[in-house]
Short mmCIF file of C-alpha atoms in Angstrom, two decimals:
data_model
loop_
_atom_site.label_atom_id
_atom_site.label_comp_id
_atom_site.label_asym_id
_atom_site.label_seq_id
_atom_site.Cartn_x
_atom_site.Cartn_y
_atom_site.Cartn_z
CA ILE A 779 14.27 7.19 12.38
CA ILE A 780 12.43 7.78 9.14
CA GLU A 781 10.69 11.09 8.68
CA PHE A 782 7.35 10.82 6.92
CA GLU A 783 7.66 13.79 4.60
CA TYR A 784 5.25 12.75 1.86
CA ASP A 785 1.61 13.81 2.14
CA HIS A 786 0.22 10.42 1.13
CA ILE A 787 2.24 8.69 3.84
CA ARG A 788 1.12 11.18 6.48
CA ASN A 789 -2.48 10.72 5.29
CA ILE A 790 -2.19 6.94 5.64
CA LEU A 791 -0.68 7.24 9.11
CA ALA A 792 -3.52 9.56 10.16
CA THR A 793 -6.10 6.84 9.44
CA GLY A 794 -5.01 4.61 12.30
CA GLY A 795 -4.88 1.72 9.86
CA VAL A 796 -1.15 1.13 10.13
CA ARG A 797 1.45 0.93 12.84
CA VAL A 798 5.05 2.06 12.47
CA ALA A 799 7.60 -0.30 13.93
CA ARG A 800 10.71 1.64 14.84
CA SER A 801 12.56 -1.43 16.06
CA ARG A 802 12.80 -5.11 15.28
CA GLU A 803 11.09 -5.88 18.55
CA LYS A 804 8.13 -3.64 17.74
CA LEU A 805 7.84 -5.17 14.28
CA LEU A 806 7.71 -8.66 15.75
CA ALA A 807 5.19 -7.54 18.38
CA TYR A 808 2.94 -5.96 15.73
CA LEU A 809 3.16 -9.03 13.51
CA ASP A 810 2.26 -11.24 16.46
CA ALA A 811 -0.66 -8.99 17.42
CA TYR A 812 -2.05 -8.95 13.87
CA GLU A 813 -1.67 -12.71 13.60
CA LYS A 814 -3.59 -13.20 16.83
CA ASP A 815 -6.27 -10.64 15.93
CA PRO A 816 -6.58 -9.82 12.21
CA SER A 817 -9.32 -7.31 13.01
CA LEU A 818 -6.82 -4.91 14.63
CA ASP A 819 -6.97 -1.49 12.99
CA ARG A 820 -9.63 -2.74 10.57
CA GLU A 821 -11.53 0.56 10.49
CA GLY A 822 -8.35 2.44 9.69
CA ARG A 823 -7.40 0.00 6.92
CA GLU A 824 -10.87 0.43 5.44
CA ARG A 825 -10.38 4.19 5.56
CA ILE A 826 -7.05 3.77 3.71
CA ARG A 827 -8.79 1.70 1.05
CA ARG A 828 -11.55 4.29 0.60
CA GLU A 829 -9.24 7.30 0.58
CA GLN A 830 -6.16 6.00 -1.22
CA CYS A 831 -7.30 3.36 -3.72
CA PHE A 832 -8.61 4.38 -7.12
CA ARG A 833 -10.45 1.12 -7.72
CA THR A 834 -10.76 -2.03 -5.66
CA ASP A 835 -11.99 -4.41 -8.34
CA GLY A 836 -8.95 -6.71 -8.33
CA ALA A 837 -7.81 -5.61 -11.79
CA SER A 838 -5.07 -3.14 -10.81
CA ALA A 839 -2.25 -5.35 -12.11
CA THR A 840 -3.97 -5.65 -15.48
CA ARG A 841 -4.45 -1.88 -15.70
CA LEU A 842 -0.81 -1.31 -14.77
CA ALA A 843 0.43 -3.83 -17.34
CA ASP A 844 -1.78 -2.27 -20.01
CA LEU A 845 -0.38 1.17 -19.19
CA VAL A 846 3.24 -0.02 -19.31
CA LEU A 847 2.64 -1.77 -22.63
CA SER A 848 0.95 1.30 -24.06
CA LEU A 849 4.09 3.32 -23.33
CA LEU A 850 6.35 0.96 -25.26
CA PRO A 851 6.96 1.59 -28.94
CA LEU A 852 4.88 -0.78 -31.05
CA HIS A 853 7.89 -2.81 -32.26
CA GLU A 854 8.98 -3.48 -28.66
CA ARG A 855 5.58 -4.72 -27.51
CA SER A 856 5.88 -7.95 -29.47
CA HIS A 857 9.01 -8.89 -27.48
CA VAL A 858 7.11 -8.52 -24.20
CA LEU A 859 4.04 -10.52 -25.16
#
C-alpha cells in the first residue's frame, strides 16, 4: 500500500475530489462509477483545480515548452525547433 507522504498529495486527497483504488477491483468499480456519473466528486475536483492549478487557461503545455526551451543553450534550441 502506498503511503502518501507528500504534502501536495495529502492536500489533493483531503479535497474529496479523488478516490484511491487499492485494488484492481476498486479501480474498475471507480472507473465504472465515474463513467455512469461524471458528476461524482465534482466539488472536490473543482477544489483541486482552485487550490493546485496555477492557471487554467489551456496554455500550460506552451508555458512548459517555453520554459524547457529557455533552459537549453542557444545553439541547442535550433535542433529542437
